[in-house]
């Protein structure tokens, strides 16, 4: 298919869901993806998720254990190999990284696992739900419907692992252009969880944070911080979310009828704590206020006042929105079961390298007859090294004009992989700066310069920075970049190889393009809160995973795709768009609309919020909960032995994954009866001894404790800065693992104007020119880059 990755071939042989999702992301953007499947398909091959996650691919059936040579014939002509074999099995089959490097030195090998090789959990079984249980993710966001842990209704760890796999793989492809050879990359569920946690989890010596510890979805989680966002029920029983960021607090509460009790703030609102009465309004009385009007009236009032607000919808409903239609993010795909289905289109938009509409997901083995053709592809051979590099993105310069979290988070990921990411701020600074942990999570490790872009000489200085940049990013409202003089055509004129990456909320054009966009509003709009609510329930107030992280992941992925595309075509500038709307739609690709444009859930959390089905679920014990993940034949057999019913796999109701799905209620009854009288540790011990994958559900914030674990710091997953502008802090660090050109997480967030003089000097400005810019207040250099800064923000 057409797209920026059309020159790459991927062999996807993983037997876990993130492998399929990673393959979809690559196929959506042009890569030829050949899916190697067991005969008849793996245990989730016949789920509805296949219609989204396997679209655009080819499928061949091979038993990887007995037909390894056939698989290797495919690998000879491949750029990327995605698998989920454990190390012992890979070595036994000759598919371990060392053997593959010797046989196919140009190949990038992407290994998917649960916790990474270098952690104390490396031997534990794979499973998104198991990882969520073990790592405390099931209590990160509380249930709106019952006490206790909540199964993840949105597969955030699966999408996160897929994103990390693709980011690392494309970074390795870029490194291959420098060092001449491929390498192994590793993506784990643990790192996927950590990568979606830094906004709300850090350690600071005095406990300073913009958010309270505990349930990060609680409505009072921001405490005294002048910020309100969340889900509210309106007079008609429908739900909306609103967000008071970027000057929206006072206008929002004027509309809600509290104008006489809320003060106007001159300057960044979030820097001024709530007083006692404002707290009462913002954390208590606001709920009842929303019941005075129906949802559509509230949204119209808020949007007219430039306050971010969106409805909470079911998955798939968003595909009928006029903005989605305007930007072409709904595609019609022929389907053998539904006639036609409607899905989200490929997420990244490149002006000169458009992507094709994906082809339907193939039947298992649909391309068996073409195996010899696929194996006859020209072999990939190592190239002569261009230069040695330590990190995969060394030599790449990115100028980031954005504010708030999503775009900055994508830049932070690329910075850790070696890119020089320069955050360019105006004198007032990023509006997120008053939120210390949130700002640090997005800006950590970057360099920072302040220029007043409204003044010609300062703009001229910014353009000199852009002249030798590879990428610029921003999320300004549509039209504002052109007014400032940093629109695509203006920058292309001074840098003919510039990749101009625009990451707005909704797109550069369309009926919603000028609206404000904040997490988690777009997530609720695209269906995540209904995913988390469970079948037949109202939406959950919050879920794990949102568009800020997803747009950061997709932004980083898109930049890597654009860099590879530019290298392949020999240079040239390109305009690229990657809105939050697109990333949020794409990360609900398991759902779709049927021929009548009615929502169809690819995965559906049960009413009890305990699981997708009986074999991937949390069960209540006498003193807590235990999670199992036993859908495959092998795992189900182990489960049957563990519960004392070894003949269950021979029961015709439970013989195959499809049979078990059809008789799910019977399995639930059997398992509920077994778990109910047992203590959690007793149940876990029986399951673990039998080889049935299970974990006791952790009901505390594991990630907060993990910030102090030695092994987390030793593996680069946590970094420490005793001299940050916030004092002594420990932060989540590196999420991407590459064998030859590893990433490196270092440093906390920069001060406002921390590196202004340094960056201007590098750009060729003389000392006199820099002094003039500073004296005229066209640029700003932090006078002191040591010691603590004053901060009033603490939830």
JSON list of N, CA, C and O in Angstrom, two decimals, residues 175-203:
[
{"chain": "A", "resi": 175, "resn": "UNK", "atom": "N", "xyz": [18.86, 4.12, 12.63]},
{"chain": "A", "resi": 175, "resn": "UNK", "atom": "CA", "xyz": [20.24, 3.83, 13.02]},
{"chain": "A", "resi": 175, "resn": "UNK", "atom": "C", "xyz": [20.93, 2.97, 11.98]},
{"chain": "A", "resi": 175, "resn": "UNK", "atom": "O", "xyz": [22.13, 3.13, 11.73]},
{"chain": "A", "resi": 176, "resn": "UNK", "atom": "N", "xyz": [20.19, 2.07, 11.35]},
{"chain": "A", "resi": 176, "resn": "UNK", "atom": "CA", "xyz": [20.76, 1.20, 10.31]},
{"chain": "A", "resi": 176, "resn": "UNK", "atom": "C", "xyz": [21.35, 2.02, 9.17]},
{"chain": "A", "resi": 176, "resn": "UNK", "atom": "O", "xyz": [22.35, 1.62, 8.56]},
{"chain": "A", "resi": 177, "resn": "UNK", "atom": "N", "xyz": [20.73, 3.17, 8.89]},
{"chain": "A", "resi": 177, "resn": "UNK", "atom": "CA", "xyz": [21.27, 4.04, 7.83]},
{"chain": "A", "resi": 177, "resn": "UNK", "atom": "C", "xyz": [22.62, 4.62, 8.22]},
{"chain": "A", "resi": 177, "resn": "UNK", "atom": "O", "xyz": [23.39, 5.03, 7.36]},
{"chain": "A", "resi": 178, "resn": "UNK", "atom": "N", "xyz": [22.90, 4.68, 9.51]},
{"chain": "A", "resi": 178, "resn": "UNK", "atom": "CA", "xyz": [24.17, 5.22, 9.99]},
{"chain": "A", "resi": 178, "resn": "UNK", "atom": "C", "xyz": [25.22, 4.12, 10.21]},
{"chain": "A", "resi": 178, "resn": "UNK", "atom": "O", "xyz": [26.36, 4.24, 9.77]},
{"chain": "A", "resi": 179, "resn": "UNK", "atom": "N", "xyz": [24.82, 3.02, 10.88]},
{"chain": "A", "resi": 179, "resn": "UNK", "atom": "CA", "xyz": [25.79, 2.00, 11.27]},
{"chain": "A", "resi": 179, "resn": "UNK", "atom": "C", "xyz": [25.84, 0.83, 10.29]},
{"chain": "A", "resi": 179, "resn": "UNK", "atom": "O", "xyz": [26.72, -0.02, 10.37]},
{"chain": "A", "resi": 180, "resn": "UNK", "atom": "N", "xyz": [24.85, 0.76, 9.38]},
{"chain": "A", "resi": 180, "resn": "UNK", "atom": "CA", "xyz": [24.87, -0.25, 8.33]},
{"chain": "A", "resi": 180, "resn": "UNK", "atom": "C", "xyz": [24.17, -1.54, 8.65]},
{"chain": "A", "resi": 180, "resn": "UNK", "atom": "O", "xyz": [23.89, -2.34, 7.75]},
{"chain": "A", "resi": 181, "resn": "UNK", "atom": "N", "xyz": [23.86, -1.81, 9.93]},
{"chain": "A", "resi": 181, "resn": "UNK", "atom": "CA", "xyz": [23.26, -3.08, 10.32]},
{"chain": "A", "resi": 181, "resn": "UNK", "atom": "C", "xyz": [22.01, -2.86, 11.16]},
{"chain": "A", "resi": 181, "resn": "UNK", "atom": "O", "xyz": [21.77, -1.78, 11.70]},
{"chain": "A", "resi": 182, "resn": "UNK", "atom": "N", "xyz": [21.25, -3.93, 11.28]},
{"chain": "A", "resi": 182, "resn": "UNK", "atom": "CA", "xyz": [20.09, -3.92, 12.16]},
{"chain": "A", "resi": 182, "resn": "UNK", "atom": "C", "xyz": [20.49, -4.18, 13.59]},
{"chain": "A", "resi": 182, "resn": "UNK", "atom": "O", "xyz": [21.68, -4.23, 13.94]},
{"chain": "A", "resi": 183, "resn": "UNK", "atom": "N", "xyz": [19.50, -4.37, 14.44]},
{"chain": "A", "resi": 183, "resn": "UNK", "atom": "CA", "xyz": [19.75, -4.67, 15.86]},
{"chain": "A", "resi": 183, "resn": "UNK", "atom": "C", "xyz": [18.46, -5.18, 16.47]},
{"chain": "A", "resi": 183, "resn": "UNK", "atom": "O", "xyz": [17.40, -5.16, 15.83]},
{"chain": "A", "resi": 184, "resn": "UNK", "atom": "N", "xyz": [18.54, -5.64, 17.70]},
{"chain": "A", "resi": 184, "resn": "UNK", "atom": "CA", "xyz": [17.34, -6.08, 18.40]},
{"chain": "A", "resi": 184, "resn": "UNK", "atom": "C", "xyz": [16.76, -4.91, 19.19]},
{"chain": "A", "resi": 184, "resn": "UNK", "atom": "O", "xyz": [17.49, -4.12, 19.79]},
{"chain": "A", "resi": 185, "resn": "UNK", "atom": "N", "xyz": [15.45, -4.82, 19.19]},
{"chain": "A", "resi": 185, "resn": "UNK", "atom": "CA", "xyz": [14.73, -3.90, 20.08]},
{"chain": "A", "resi": 185, "resn": "UNK", "atom": "C", "xyz": [13.76, -4.72, 20.91]},
{"chain": "A", "resi": 185, "resn": "UNK", "atom": "O", "xyz": [13.31, -5.79, 20.50]},
{"chain": "A", "resi": 186, "resn": "UNK", "atom": "N", "xyz": [13.44, -4.21, 22.07]},
{"chain": "A", "resi": 186, "resn": "UNK", "atom": "CA", "xyz": [12.59, -4.93, 23.02]},
{"chain": "A", "resi": 186, "resn": "UNK", "atom": "C", "xyz": [11.51, -3.99, 23.52]},
{"chain": "A", "resi": 186, "resn": "UNK", "atom": "O", "xyz": [11.79, -2.85, 23.89]},
{"chain": "A", "resi": 187, "resn": "UNK", "atom": "N", "xyz": [10.27, -4.46, 23.50]},
{"chain": "A", "resi": 187, "resn": "UNK", "atom": "CA", "xyz": [9.16, -3.67, 24.04]},
{"chain": "A", "resi": 187, "resn": "UNK", "atom": "C", "xyz": [8.37, -4.55, 25.00]},
{"chain": "A", "resi": 187, "resn": "UNK", "atom": "O", "xyz": [8.02, -5.69, 24.67]},
{"chain": "A", "resi": 188, "resn": "UNK", "atom": "N", "xyz": [8.10, -4.01, 26.19]},
{"chain": "A", "resi": 188, "resn": "UNK", "atom": "CA", "xyz": [7.42, -4.80, 27.22]},
{"chain": "A", "resi": 188, "resn": "UNK", "atom": "C", "xyz": [6.14, -4.11, 27.69]},
{"chain": "A", "resi": 188, "resn": "UNK", "atom": "O", "xyz": [5.96, -2.91, 27.53]},
{"chain": "A", "resi": 189, "resn": "UNK", "atom": "N", "xyz": [5.28, -4.91, 28.29]},
{"chain": "A", "resi": 189, "resn": "UNK", "atom": "CA", "xyz": [4.07, -4.36, 28.92]},
{"chain": "A", "resi": 189, "resn": "UNK", "atom": "C", "xyz": [4.45, -3.46, 30.09]},
{"chain": "A", "resi": 189, "resn": "UNK", "atom": "O", "xyz": [3.77, -2.47, 30.35]},
{"chain": "A", "resi": 190, "resn": "UNK", "atom": "N", "xyz": [5.50, -3.83, 30.83]},
{"chain": "A", "resi": 190, "resn": "UNK", "atom": "CA", "xyz": [5.96, -2.98, 31.94]},
{"chain": "A", "resi": 190, "resn": "UNK", "atom": "C", "xyz": [6.30, -1.59, 31.43]},
{"chain": "A", "resi": 190, "resn": "UNK", "atom": "O", "xyz": [5.86, -0.58, 31.99]},
{"chain": "A", "resi": 191, "resn": "UNK", "atom": "N", "xyz": [7.09, -1.51, 30.37]},
{"chain": "A", "resi": 191, "resn": "UNK", "atom": "CA", "xyz": [7.48, -0.20, 29.85]},
{"chain": "A", "resi": 191, "resn": "UNK", "atom": "C", "xyz": [6.28, 0.54, 29.26]},
{"chain": "A", "resi": 191, "resn": "UNK", "atom": "O", "xyz": [6.21, 1.77, 29.32]},
{"chain": "A", "resi": 192, "resn": "UNK", "atom": "N", "xyz": [5.32, -0.20, 28.71]},
{"chain": "A", "resi": 192, "resn": "UNK", "atom": "CA", "xyz": [4.10, 0.43, 28.21]},
{"chain": "A", "resi": 192, "resn": "UNK", "atom": "C", "xyz": [3.32, 1.07, 29.35]},
{"chain": "A", "resi": 192, "resn": "UNK", "atom": "O", "xyz": [2.74, 2.17, 29.20]},
{"chain": "A", "resi": 193, "resn": "UNK", "atom": "N", "xyz": [3.28, 0.40, 30.49]},
{"chain": "A", "resi": 193, "resn": "UNK", "atom": "CA", "xyz": [2.62, 0.96, 31.68]},
{"chain": "A", "resi": 193, "resn": "UNK", "atom": "C", "xyz": [3.37, 2.19, 32.18]},
{"chain": "A", "resi": 193, "resn": "UNK", "atom": "O", "xyz": [2.77, 3.24, 32.44]},
{"chain": "A", "resi": 194, "resn": "UNK", "atom": "N", "xyz": [4.69, 2.08, 32.31]},
{"chain": "A", "resi": 194, "resn": "UNK", "atom": "CA", "xyz": [5.47, 3.20, 32.81]},
{"chain": "A", "resi": 194, "resn": "UNK", "atom": "C", "xyz": [5.37, 4.40, 31.87]},
{"chain": "A", "resi": 194, "resn": "UNK", "atom": "O", "xyz": [5.32, 5.55, 32.33]},
{"chain": "A", "resi": 195, "resn": "UNK", "atom": "N", "xyz": [5.34, 4.14, 30.57]},
{"chain": "A", "resi": 195, "resn": "UNK", "atom": "CA", "xyz": [5.28, 5.23, 29.60]},
{"chain": "A", "resi": 195, "resn": "UNK", "atom": "C", "xyz": [3.97, 5.99, 29.66]},
{"chain": "A", "resi": 195, "resn": "UNK", "atom": "O", "xyz": [3.88, 7.12, 29.16]},
{"chain": "A", "resi": 196, "resn": "UNK", "atom": "N", "xyz": [2.93, 5.40, 30.26]},
{"chain": "A", "resi": 196, "resn": "UNK", "atom": "CA", "xyz": [1.65, 6.07, 30.41]},
{"chain": "A", "resi": 196, "resn": "UNK", "atom": "C", "xyz": [1.40, 6.51, 31.86]},
{"chain": "A", "resi": 196, "resn": "UNK", "atom": "O", "xyz": [0.25, 6.70, 32.27]},
{"chain": "A", "resi": 197, "resn": "UNK", "atom": "N", "xyz": [2.49, 6.70, 32.59]},
{"chain": "A", "resi": 197, "resn": "UNK", "atom": "CA", "xyz": [2.39, 7.06, 34.00]},
{"chain": "A", "resi": 197, "resn": "UNK", "atom": "C", "xyz": [3.11, 8.32, 34.44]},
{"chain": "A", "resi": 197, "resn": "UNK", "atom": "O", "xyz": [2.83, 8.82, 35.54]},
{"chain": "A", "resi": 198, "resn": "UNK", "atom": "N", "xyz": [4.05, 8.91, 33.66]},
{"chain": "A", "resi": 198, "resn": "UNK", "atom": "CA", "xyz": [4.87, 9.99, 34.23]},
{"chain": "A", "resi": 198, "resn": "UNK", "atom": "C", "xyz": [4.12, 11.27, 34.52]},
{"chain": "A", "resi": 198, "resn": "UNK", "atom": "O", "xyz": [4.55, 12.05, 35.37]},
{"chain": "A", "resi": 199, "resn": "UNK", "atom": "N", "xyz": [2.99, 11.52, 33.86]},
{"chain": "A", "resi": 199, "resn": "UNK", "atom": "CA", "xyz": [2.25, 12.75, 34.11]},
{"chain": "A", "resi": 199, "resn": "UNK", "atom": "C", "xyz": [1.77, 12.83, 35.56]},
{"chain": "A", "resi": 199, "resn": "UNK", "atom": "O", "xyz": [1.73, 13.90, 36.15]},
{"chain": "A", "resi": 200, "resn": "UNK", "atom": "N", "xyz": [1.42, 11.69, 36.12]},
{"chain": "A", "resi": 200, "resn": "UNK", "atom": "CA", "xyz": [0.81, 11.66, 37.46]},
{"chain": "A", "resi": 200, "resn": "UNK", "atom": "C", "xyz": [1.68, 11.02, 38.53]},
{"chain": "A", "resi": 200, "resn": "UNK", "atom": "O", "xyz": [1.25, 10.91, 39.68]},
{"chain": "A", "resi": 201, "resn": "UNK", "atom": "N", "xyz": [2.87, 10.57, 38.16]},
{"chain": "A", "resi": 201, "resn": "UNK", "atom": "CA", "xyz": [3.68, 9.83, 39.14]},
{"chain": "A", "resi": 201, "resn": "UNK", "atom": "C", "xyz": [5.14, 10.27, 39.07]},
{"chain": "A", "resi": 201, "resn": "UNK", "atom": "O", "xyz": [5.83, 10.03, 38.07]},
{"chain": "A", "resi": 202, "resn": "UNK", "atom": "N", "xyz": [5.60, 10.92, 40.12]},
{"chain": "A", "resi": 202, "resn": "UNK", "atom": "CA", "xyz": [7.01, 11.20, 40.33]},
{"chain": "A", "resi": 202, "resn": "UNK", "atom": "C", "xyz": [7.24, 11.22, 41.83]},
{"chain": "A", "resi": 202, "resn": "UNK", "atom": "O", "xyz": [6.28, 11.12, 42.63]},
{"chain": "A", "resi": 203, "resn": "UNK", "atom": "N", "xyz": [8.48, 11.33, 42.25]},
{"chain": "A", "resi": 203, "resn": "UNK", "atom": "CA", "xyz": [8.79, 11.49, 43.67]},
{"chain": "A", "resi": 203, "resn": "UNK", "atom": "C", "xyz": [9.53, 12.81, 43.82]},
{"chain": "A", "resi": 203, "resn": "UNK", "atom": "O", "xyz": [10.50, 13.09, 43.11]}
]
